[in-house]
Amino acid sequence: MPAPATATLIVENGYAGWREQALRALARGWPPDALTWVEHLPTPDGGTAQMALDYSASAGDAAGPSDAAPASEAPCTAYTGAPEPDAPSASTGQAETPVRISPALAGLLQDAARYRSPRRWAFLYRVLWRWRQGDRAVASAADEDGRHLHAMAKSVRRAHHDMIAYVRFHKRDRPGIPEYLAWYEPDHDVLAAAAEHFARRMGRSSWLIGTPHGAALWDGSTLRLSGAPADAAAIRASAANDQAEPLWLAYYRNVFNPARLNEAALHRQMPVRFWKGLPEGPLIPGMIAQARNGARRVAQAGTVGAMSGKAVAVDAQRAQPLRAAPSSLDECRRCELWRQATQAVPGEGPAAARIMLVGEQPGDHEDLAGRAFVGPAGQVLNDALHRAGVPRGDVFLTNAVKHFKWFPRGKRRMHKTPAQREVDACAHWLDQELARVRPAVIITLGATALGAVLRHKASLRDYLDAPVRHGDAWLVATWHPSYALRVDDASAREEIVDGIARAIARGRQLLAAPPSSAGAAGHG
């Protein structure tokens, strides 16, 4: 028969319907370019959709075996897993001569027929046409069409594997058939094949799997497929009432081992798009974040542990750290500095100290020890206190910012000046310390501390050697001890330490100064 200018072929019942139309077209010698393939999708009715959640078996329900077809391609059919014929056959009268294809190509065609694409039937016919013309290269992955055919089949097989792996059943919140419900959104038409797997695995337990393109119901003996989408809202509402789900989530959280986490493998083997269908899905991002924080802390601990040190013989009992009960400062999340810090470093000193020294922020040593001014800058400050004749135990030591801000340089954590928003976030804690201690003299170490106390930006040089009244206290500004550590010249370094000592000594003198002397102090 001569080829028509154009012909429209309607595909019903999935692969079986396409095979019938393809054989008829081959028998008439119609080339692929002369055909338009249209897939007929069933229109779901109310009864079919209702069957998805409420089902009662009756004598007429059990249908006979039929060819396997994707759920979206059959209105409602019983399915027993009968295999597809290996090759299109001309013995039914649709073709004048038989069309024989290899088992490998037959498997590829059947898998690719489940690939969700409006052009799949036209493409599969082009493959079959080329084979019929003697072009065996079409089945090879080296051929352009063959490569696309193999890719389609591989994608379908992957979707089938994913559905088996990621379907999660939950027990229904009321008795009846089905006992278990699940909702899943497959990429391709693999519901029928995956449902057969679950029918074999779950025995006499009845269940229903709902998808946007159909549903599968197993009543314990017969598998039924519906082309109508299931009620996703009803399935999710039923899952919310599952009494066993909280137990599963608690178990999942507790068996998670952050040390074994491999994020690349996790995203490769369980892509993010599947998480929304898993009960444990909402927990995964938080557990990943906790594992990252733990890895950072472990990395920091390794660096510190590799540092050279000196062994000190101490009593084992006395070596145990004295840890105070967690305070609200430990849980502070007012800015992001807590994420990379080991811990918050509060102020320390006598509760009624007359002098308070305010620094910028904890350093590397302070971050690890949890105490203020115990590192190299603390040693410089101890020297200045000694020169000023003020015991360290008589003053209250604190910082404007309570967490260590740093950046990596090789294996070291280097100090980074806190941003103004971070200083402002910590002002709450500094104000609490000032209100609790009520010092008579506040000595600020560096420009950041000066601005934090004054609550506005200020030039340190304008306040050096010029005490001012700040509320009910004297304010004395001087250099930060770390400034001396950054100066290479020994004489300049000595001058800085002397300047800090003079400021501390001046603060001690001001303890006896009357408030009326504020006008003569410089900044009123």
Coordinates of C-alpha atoms in Angstrom, one line a residue:
M1 CA 0.0 0.0 0.0
P2 CA 1.4 3.4 -0.9
A3 CA 2.4 5.6 2.0
P4 CA 0.0 8.3 3.0
A5 CA 1.0 12.0 3.1
T6 CA 0.3 11.9 6.8
A7 CA -1.4 9.5 9.1
T8 CA -2.4 9.7 12.7
L9 CA -2.1 6.6 14.9
I10 CA -3.6 6.5 18.3
V11 CA -1.9 4.5 21.0
E12 CA -4.1 3.0 23.7
N13 CA -3.0 0.5 26.4
G14 CA 0.7 1.5 26.3
Y15 CA 3.2 -0.8 24.8
A16 CA 0.7 -3.4 23.6
G17 CA -1.3 -0.8 21.8
W18 CA 1.7 0.8 20.2
R19 CA 3.0 -2.6 19.1
E20 CA -0.3 -3.3 17.3
Q21 CA -0.3 0.0 15.5
A22 CA 3.4 -0.3 14.7
L23 CA 2.9 -3.7 13.1
R24 CA 0.1 -2.4 11.0
A25 CA 2.1 0.6 9.8
L26 CA 5.2 -1.6 9.0
A27 CA 3.0 -4.0 7.0
R28 CA 1.8 -1.0 4.9
G29 CA 5.3 0.3 4.5
W30 CA 4.5 3.7 6.1
P31 CA 7.8 5.5 6.9
P32 CA 8.3 7.3 10.3
D33 CA 8.1 10.8 8.8
A34 CA 4.6 10.1 7.5
L35 CA 3.1 9.3 10.9
T36 CA 1.9 11.3 13.8
W37 CA 1.6 9.3 17.1
V38 CA -1.1 10.4 19.6
E39 CA -1.3 8.7 23.0
H40 CA -4.8 8.3 24.4
L41 CA -4.8 8.8 28.2
P42 CA -7.8 7.7 30.2
T43 CA -10.0 10.3 31.9
P44 CA -10.3 9.4 35.6
D45 CA -13.8 9.2 36.9
G46 CA -15.0 9.5 40.5
G47 CA -15.4 5.8 41.1
T48 CA -11.9 5.0 40.0
A49 CA -10.4 7.7 42.1
Q50 CA -12.4 6.6 45.2
M51 CA -11.1 3.1 44.8
A52 CA -7.7 4.4 45.6
L53 CA -8.5 4.7 49.3
D54 CA -11.6 2.7 49.9
Y55 CA -12.0 -0.8 48.3
S56 CA -14.3 -3.7 48.9
A57 CA -13.6 -7.0 47.2
S58 CA -16.5 -8.6 45.3
A59 CA -17.0 -11.7 43.2
G60 CA -16.6 -9.9 40.0
D61 CA -13.5 -7.9 40.9
A62 CA -10.9 -10.5 39.9
A63 CA -10.0 -10.0 36.3
G64 CA -8.0 -12.4 34.2
P65 CA -4.4 -12.0 33.4
S66 CA -3.4 -9.2 31.0
D67 CA -0.3 -7.7 29.5
A68 CA 1.7 -5.5 31.9
A69 CA 1.1 -1.9 31.3
P70 CA 2.1 1.3 33.1
A71 CA -0.5 2.4 35.6
S72 CA -1.1 5.7 33.7
E73 CA -2.0 3.7 30.5
A74 CA -4.9 1.6 31.7
P75 CA -8.2 2.8 33.3
C76 CA -8.4 -0.1 35.7
T77 CA -7.0 -3.5 35.1
A78 CA -5.9 -6.6 37.0
Y79 CA -2.2 -7.4 36.7
T80 CA -0.5 -10.6 37.3
G81 CA 2.9 -9.9 35.8
A82 CA 2.5 -11.8 32.5
P83 CA 5.5 -11.0 30.4
E84 CA 5.4 -9.0 27.2
P85 CA 6.0 -10.9 23.9
D86 CA 9.7 -10.7 23.0
A87 CA 9.0 -9.4 19.5
P88 CA 6.2 -7.9 17.5
S89 CA 4.5 -10.7 15.6
A90 CA 2.6 -10.6 12.3
S91 CA 0.6 -13.7 13.0
T92 CA -2.5 -11.7 14.2
G93 CA -3.3 -10.5 10.7
Q94 CA -2.1 -6.9 11.2
A95 CA 1.1 -7.6 9.1
E96 CA 1.7 -9.7 6.0
T97 CA 5.1 -10.8 7.1
P98 CA 6.5 -11.4 10.6
V99 CA 8.8 -8.8 12.2
R100 CA 11.5 -10.5 14.2
I101 CA 13.9 -8.6 16.5
S102 CA 16.6 -9.7 18.9
P103 CA 15.7 -10.3 22.5
A104 CA 18.1 -7.4 23.4
L105 CA 16.2 -5.0 21.3
A106 CA 12.9 -6.3 22.5
G107 CA 14.0 -5.6 26.1
L108 CA 15.1 -2.1 25.2
L109 CA 11.9 -1.3 23.4
Q110 CA 9.8 -2.5 26.4
D111 CA 11.8 -0.5 28.9
A112 CA 11.9 2.6 26.7
A113 CA 8.1 2.4 26.2
R114 CA 7.8 3.4 29.9
Y115 CA 9.9 6.6 29.4
R116 CA 7.7 9.5 30.0
S117 CA 7.9 11.6 26.9
P118 CA 5.3 12.7 24.3
R119 CA 7.7 11.6 21.5
R120 CA 8.5 8.2 22.8
W121 CA 6.1 6.3 20.4
A122 CA 7.3 8.0 17.3
F123 CA 10.9 7.4 18.3
L124 CA 10.3 3.7 19.0
Y125 CA 8.7 3.3 15.6
R126 CA 11.7 4.9 14.0
V127 CA 13.9 2.4 15.7
L128 CA 11.7 -0.5 14.6
W129 CA 11.5 0.9 11.1
R130 CA 15.3 1.0 10.8
W131 CA 15.6 -2.6 12.1
R132 CA 13.0 -3.8 9.6
Q133 CA 15.0 -2.1 6.8
G134 CA 18.0 -4.2 7.8
D135 CA 19.9 -1.4 9.8
R136 CA 21.0 -3.5 12.8
A137 CA 23.2 -0.6 14.1
V138 CA 20.0 1.0 15.6
A139 CA 20.4 -1.4 18.5
S140 CA 23.9 -0.3 19.2
A141 CA 24.9 2.4 21.7
A142 CA 27.3 3.7 19.1
D143 CA 24.4 4.8 16.9
E144 CA 22.7 8.1 17.5
D145 CA 19.2 6.5 17.8
G146 CA 20.7 3.5 19.6
R147 CA 22.4 5.7 22.1
H148 CA 19.1 7.5 22.8
L149 CA 17.3 4.2 23.1
H150 CA 19.8 2.9 25.6
A151 CA 19.6 6.1 27.6
M152 CA 15.8 5.9 27.8
A153 CA 15.9 2.3 28.9
K154 CA 18.6 3.1 31.5
S155 CA 16.6 6.0 32.9
V156 CA 13.5 3.8 33.2
R157 CA 15.5 1.1 35.0
R158 CA 16.9 3.7 37.4
A159 CA 13.4 5.0 38.1
H160 CA 12.2 1.5 38.8
H161 CA 15.1 0.9 41.2
D162 CA 14.5 4.3 42.9
M163 CA 10.8 3.5 43.4
I164 CA 11.5 0.2 45.0
A165 CA 14.1 1.9 47.2
Y166 CA 12.2 5.0 48.3
V167 CA 8.6 4.0 48.6
R168 CA 7.6 4.3 52.3
F169 CA 4.4 2.6 53.5
H170 CA 2.6 3.7 56.6
K171 CA -0.2 1.9 58.4
R172 CA -3.6 3.4 57.7
D173 CA -5.3 5.3 60.5
R174 CA -8.5 3.2 60.3
P175 CA -9.2 -0.5 59.5
G176 CA -10.1 -1.8 56.1
I177 CA -8.5 -2.4 52.7
P178 CA -5.8 -1.3 52.1
E179 CA -4.0 -1.6 55.4
Y180 CA -1.0 0.4 54.2
L181 CA -0.7 3.5 52.1
A182 CA 2.2 5.2 50.3
W183 CA 2.7 8.2 48.0
Y184 CA 5.4 8.4 45.4
E185 CA 6.2 10.5 42.4
P186 CA 8.2 8.4 39.8
D187 CA 10.0 10.0 36.9
H188 CA 8.6 7.4 34.5
D189 CA 5.8 4.9 34.1
V190 CA 7.3 2.3 36.4
L191 CA 4.3 1.9 38.8
A192 CA 3.2 -1.5 37.4
A193 CA 6.6 -3.1 37.5
A194 CA 7.4 -1.8 41.0
A195 CA 3.9 -2.8 42.3
E196 CA 4.6 -6.4 41.2
H197 CA 7.8 -6.3 43.3
F198 CA 5.8 -5.1 46.4
A199 CA 3.1 -7.7 45.8
R200 CA 5.6 -10.5 46.0
R201 CA 7.4 -9.0 49.1
M202 CA 4.4 -8.0 51.3
G203 CA 2.4 -11.3 51.2
R204 CA -1.2 -11.1 52.3
S205 CA -0.9 -7.5 53.6
S206 CA -3.0 -5.1 51.5
W207 CA -1.6 -1.8 50.4
L208 CA -2.0 1.1 48.0
I209 CA 0.6 3.1 46.2
G210 CA -0.6 6.5 44.9
T211 CA 1.2 8.5 42.2
P212 CA 0.2 11.6 40.2
H213 CA -0.4 9.4 37.2
G214 CA -2.2 6.4 38.7
A215 CA -2.5 4.0 41.6
A216 CA -1.7 0.4 42.4
L217 CA -3.8 -1.6 44.9
W218 CA -2.9 -5.0 46.3
D219 CA -5.7 -6.7 48.2
G220 CA -3.6 -9.6 49.3
S221 CA -4.2 -11.8 46.2
T222 CA -4.8 -9.5 43.2
L223 CA -2.9 -6.5 42.0
R224 CA -5.1 -3.8 40.4
L225 CA -3.9 -0.8 38.5
S226 CA -5.8 2.5 38.0
G227 CA -5.1 5.2 35.6
A228 CA -6.6 7.7 38.0
P229 CA -4.3 9.6 40.3
A230 CA -4.7 8.9 44.0
D231 CA -5.8 11.4 46.6
A232 CA -2.3 12.7 47.7
A233 CA -3.8 14.9 50.5
A234 CA -5.7 12.0 52.0
I235 CA -2.6 9.8 51.9
R236 CA -0.4 12.4 53.6
A237 CA -3.1 13.2 56.2
S238 CA -3.2 9.5 57.1
A239 CA 0.6 9.4 57.3
A240 CA 0.5 12.2 59.8
N241 CA -1.5 10.0 62.2
D242 CA 0.9 7.1 62.0
Q243 CA 1.7 6.1 65.6
A244 CA 4.9 4.3 64.6
E245 CA 6.5 7.2 62.7
P246 CA 7.8 9.1 65.7
L247 CA 9.5 6.0 66.9
W248 CA 11.2 5.5 63.5
L249 CA 12.3 9.2 63.5
A250 CA 13.8 8.8 67.0
Y251 CA 15.6 5.7 65.9
Y252 CA 16.9 7.3 62.8
R253 CA 18.3 10.3 64.7
N254 CA 20.1 8.1 67.2
V255 CA 21.7 5.7 64.8
F256 CA 23.1 8.5 62.6
N257 CA 26.9 8.5 62.8
P258 CA 28.3 11.9 61.8
A259 CA 31.8 10.5 61.5
R260 CA 30.6 8.2 58.7
L261 CA 28.8 10.9 56.7
N262 CA 29.9 11.2 53.0
E263 CA 27.9 14.0 51.5
A264 CA 28.9 13.3 47.9
A265 CA 27.9 9.7 48.2
L266 CA 24.6 10.7 50.0
H267 CA 23.6 13.1 47.2
R268 CA 24.6 10.6 44.5
Q269 CA 22.8 7.6 46.0
M270 CA 19.8 9.4 47.5
P271 CA 19.2 12.7 45.5
V272 CA 17.5 15.5 47.3
R273 CA 14.4 15.2 45.2
F274 CA 13.5 12.0 47.0
W275 CA 13.8 13.4 50.5
K276 CA 10.3 15.0 50.4
G277 CA 8.7 11.5 50.2
L278 CA 10.7 10.1 53.2
P279 CA 9.5 10.4 56.8
E280 CA 13.1 11.1 57.8
G281 CA 13.6 13.6 54.9
P282 CA 13.1 16.7 57.0
L283 CA 15.7 15.5 59.5
I284 CA 18.6 15.0 57.0
P285 CA 19.6 18.7 56.4
G286 CA 19.9 19.4 60.1
M287 CA 21.9 16.2 60.8
I288 CA 24.3 17.2 57.9
A289 CA 24.7 20.6 59.4
Q290 CA 25.5 19.1 62.8
A291 CA 28.1 16.7 61.2
R292 CA 29.8 19.7 59.5
N293 CA 30.1 21.5 62.8
G294 CA 31.5 18.4 64.4
A295 CA 34.0 18.0 61.6
R296 CA 35.2 21.6 62.1
R297 CA 35.6 21.1 65.8
V298 CA 37.6 17.9 65.3
A299 CA 39.8 19.6 62.8
Q300 CA 40.5 22.4 65.2
A301 CA 41.3 19.9 68.0
G302 CA 43.8 18.1 65.8
T303 CA 45.6 21.3 65.1
V304 CA 45.8 22.3 68.8
G305 CA 46.8 18.8 69.8
A306 CA 49.7 18.8 67.3
M307 CA 51.2 21.9 69.0
S308 CA 54.3 21.4 71.1
G309 CA 53.7 21.5 74.8
K310 CA 55.2 20.8 78.2
A311 CA 54.1 17.9 80.4
V312 CA 53.1 19.0 83.8
A313 CA 52.6 16.4 86.6
V314 CA 49.2 17.0 88.4
D315 CA 46.8 15.1 90.5
A316 CA 44.3 13.3 88.3
Q317 CA 41.4 14.4 90.4
R318 CA 42.5 18.1 90.5
A319 CA 43.0 17.9 86.7
Q320 CA 39.3 17.6 86.1
P321 CA 37.9 20.9 84.7
L322 CA 35.4 22.8 86.8
R323 CA 32.5 23.6 84.5
A324 CA 29.7 25.9 85.4
A325 CA 26.2 25.1 84.4
P326 CA 25.3 26.3 80.9
S327 CA 24.2 29.9 80.8
S328 CA 22.2 31.8 78.2
L329 CA 25.5 33.1 76.8
D330 CA 26.4 29.5 75.8
E331 CA 23.3 29.4 73.7
C332 CA 23.7 32.9 72.2
R333 CA 22.8 33.0 68.5
R334 CA 22.5 36.7 68.1
C335 CA 25.1 36.6 65.3
E336 CA 26.9 33.9 63.3
L337 CA 30.2 33.9 65.2
W338 CA 29.1 30.9 67.3
R339 CA 29.2 28.6 64.3
Q340 CA 33.0 28.5 64.1
A341 CA 33.9 29.2 67.7
T342 CA 34.6 26.5 70.2
Q343 CA 32.6 28.2 72.9
A344 CA 31.5 31.6 74.3
V345 CA 34.1 33.3 76.6
P346 CA 32.4 35.2 79.4
G347 CA 34.0 37.9 81.6
E348 CA 35.7 36.8 84.8
G349 CA 36.8 38.6 88.0
P350 CA 35.4 39.7 91.4
A351 CA 31.6 40.4 91.4
A352 CA 32.2 43.8 92.9
A353 CA 35.4 44.7 91.1
R354 CA 36.1 48.5 91.1
I355 CA 38.0 48.3 87.7
M356 CA 36.8 46.5 84.6
L357 CA 39.1 45.9 81.6
V358 CA 37.2 45.5 78.3
G359 CA 39.1 43.9 75.3
E360 CA 37.9 43.3 71.7
Q361 CA 37.2 39.5 71.5
P362 CA 38.7 36.2 72.6
G363 CA 41.7 34.8 70.8
D364 CA 42.7 31.3 69.8
H365 CA 43.8 30.3 73.3
E366 CA 40.9 31.9 75.0
D367 CA 38.5 30.2 72.6
L368 CA 39.9 26.8 73.6
A369 CA 40.2 27.5 77.3
G370 CA 36.9 29.4 77.8
R371 CA 38.7 32.2 79.8
A372 CA 39.5 35.8 78.9
F373 CA 43.2 36.9 78.4
V374 CA 45.0 33.6 78.8
G375 CA 47.0 33.8 75.6
P376 CA 50.0 35.9 74.4
A377 CA 48.0 39.1 74.7
G378 CA 47.0 38.1 78.2
Q379 CA 50.7 37.7 79.1
V380 CA 51.3 41.3 77.9
L381 CA 48.4 42.5 80.0
N382 CA 49.7 40.7 83.1
D383 CA 53.0 42.5 82.6
A384 CA 51.2 45.9 82.4
L385 CA 49.1 45.1 85.5
H386 CA 52.2 44.2 87.4
R387 CA 53.9 47.5 86.3
A388 CA 50.8 49.4 87.4
G389 CA 50.8 47.7 90.8
V390 CA 47.3 46.2 90.2
P391 CA 46.8 42.5 90.9
R392 CA 45.0 40.7 88.2
G393 CA 42.6 39.1 90.7
D394 CA 41.3 42.6 91.7
V395 CA 40.0 43.5 88.2
F396 CA 37.2 42.2 86.1
L397 CA 38.3 41.1 82.6
T398 CA 35.9 40.8 79.7
N399 CA 35.6 41.4 75.9
A400 CA 33.2 43.4 73.8
V401 CA 32.6 40.3 71.6
K402 CA 32.2 36.9 73.3
H403 CA 33.1 34.5 70.4
F404 CA 36.4 34.1 68.6
K405 CA 36.2 35.4 65.0
W406 CA 38.9 33.9 62.8
F407 CA 40.0 32.8 59.3
P408 CA 42.3 29.9 58.4
R409 CA 45.9 30.4 57.3
G410 CA 47.5 27.0 56.8
K411 CA 46.9 25.1 60.1
R412 CA 46.5 28.2 62.2
R413 CA 43.4 30.2 63.1
M414 CA 44.1 33.9 62.6
H415 CA 42.3 36.7 64.4
K416 CA 39.8 38.7 62.3
T417 CA 38.3 42.0 63.5
P418 CA 34.6 41.6 64.3
A419 CA 32.1 43.6 62.2
Q420 CA 30.1 46.4 63.8
R421 CA 26.9 44.3 63.6
E422 CA 28.7 41.6 65.6
V423 CA 29.8 44.1 68.2
D424 CA 26.2 45.4 68.4
A425 CA 24.9 41.9 68.8
C426 CA 27.2 41.3 71.8
A427 CA 26.4 44.7 73.5
H428 CA 23.5 42.9 75.3
W429 CA 26.0 40.7 77.2
L430 CA 28.5 43.6 77.9
D431 CA 25.6 45.7 79.3
Q432 CA 24.7 42.8 81.6
E433 CA 28.2 42.6 82.9
L434 CA 28.5 46.4 83.5
A435 CA 25.1 46.4 85.3
R436 CA 26.1 43.4 87.5
V437 CA 29.7 44.5 88.4
R438 CA 29.0 48.3 88.4
P439 CA 32.7 49.2 88.1
A440 CA 33.9 52.7 89.1
V441 CA 36.5 52.7 86.3
I442 CA 36.2 51.1 82.8
I443 CA 39.5 50.7 80.9
T444 CA 38.9 49.9 77.2
L445 CA 41.7 48.1 75.4
G446 CA 41.7 49.1 71.7
A447 CA 39.3 50.9 69.4
T448 CA 36.7 48.2 69.1
A449 CA 36.2 48.0 72.9
L450 CA 36.1 51.8 73.1
G451 CA 33.3 52.0 70.5
A452 CA 31.4 49.1 72.2
V453 CA 31.3 50.9 75.5
L454 CA 30.5 54.4 74.0
R455 CA 28.0 52.8 71.6
H456 CA 29.4 54.8 68.7
K457 CA 32.6 54.9 66.6
A458 CA 35.4 56.8 68.2
S459 CA 39.1 57.5 67.5
L460 CA 41.3 55.8 70.0
R461 CA 43.9 58.6 69.7
D462 CA 41.3 61.2 70.8
Y463 CA 40.8 59.3 74.1
L464 CA 44.4 58.3 74.9
D465 CA 45.5 59.9 78.2
A466 CA 42.2 61.7 78.4
P467 CA 39.8 60.0 80.9
V468 CA 36.1 60.9 80.7
R469 CA 33.0 60.2 82.7
H470 CA 30.7 57.6 81.2
G471 CA 27.6 57.3 83.2
D472 CA 28.6 56.6 86.8
A473 CA 32.1 55.4 85.9
W474 CA 35.3 56.8 84.6
L475 CA 36.3 55.7 81.1
V476 CA 40.0 55.3 80.4
A477 CA 41.1 54.3 76.9
T478 CA 44.4 52.6 75.9
W479 CA 46.0 50.2 73.4
H480 CA 45.1 46.6 73.2
P481 CA 47.9 44.3 74.4
S482 CA 48.0 42.4 71.1
Y483 CA 49.1 45.7 69.5
A484 CA 52.5 45.3 71.3
L485 CA 52.8 41.8 69.8
R486 CA 52.5 43.1 66.2
V487 CA 55.3 45.7 66.6
D488 CA 58.7 44.5 65.6
D489 CA 60.8 47.3 67.2
A490 CA 61.6 46.4 70.8
S491 CA 61.6 50.0 72.0
A492 CA 58.3 50.8 70.4
R493 CA 56.8 47.6 71.9
E494 CA 58.1 48.6 75.4
E495 CA 56.5 52.1 75.0
I496 CA 53.1 50.4 74.2
V497 CA 53.3 48.2 77.3
D498 CA 54.2 51.2 79.4
G499 CA 51.3 53.1 77.9
I500 CA 48.9 50.3 78.9
A501 CA 50.4 50.3 82.4
R502 CA 50.0 54.0 82.8
A503 CA 46.4 53.8 81.8
I504 CA 45.8 51.1 84.4
A505 CA 47.6 53.1 87.0
R506 CA 45.5 56.2 86.0
G507 CA 42.4 54.1 86.5
R508 CA 43.5 53.1 90.0
Q509 CA 44.0 56.8 90.8
L510 CA 40.6 57.8 89.5
L511 CA 39.0 55.4 92.0
A512 CA 39.4 58.2 94.5
A513 CA 38.6 61.1 92.1
P514 CA 35.3 62.9 92.7
P515 CA 32.8 63.1 89.8
S516 CA 33.2 66.9 89.8
S517 CA 36.6 66.5 88.2
A518 CA 34.9 65.3 84.9
G519 CA 35.1 68.7 83.3
A520 CA 38.9 68.8 83.7
A521 CA 39.4 65.3 82.4
G522 CA 39.1 66.1 78.7
H523 CA 35.9 64.7 77.2
G524 CA 32.9 65.7 79.3

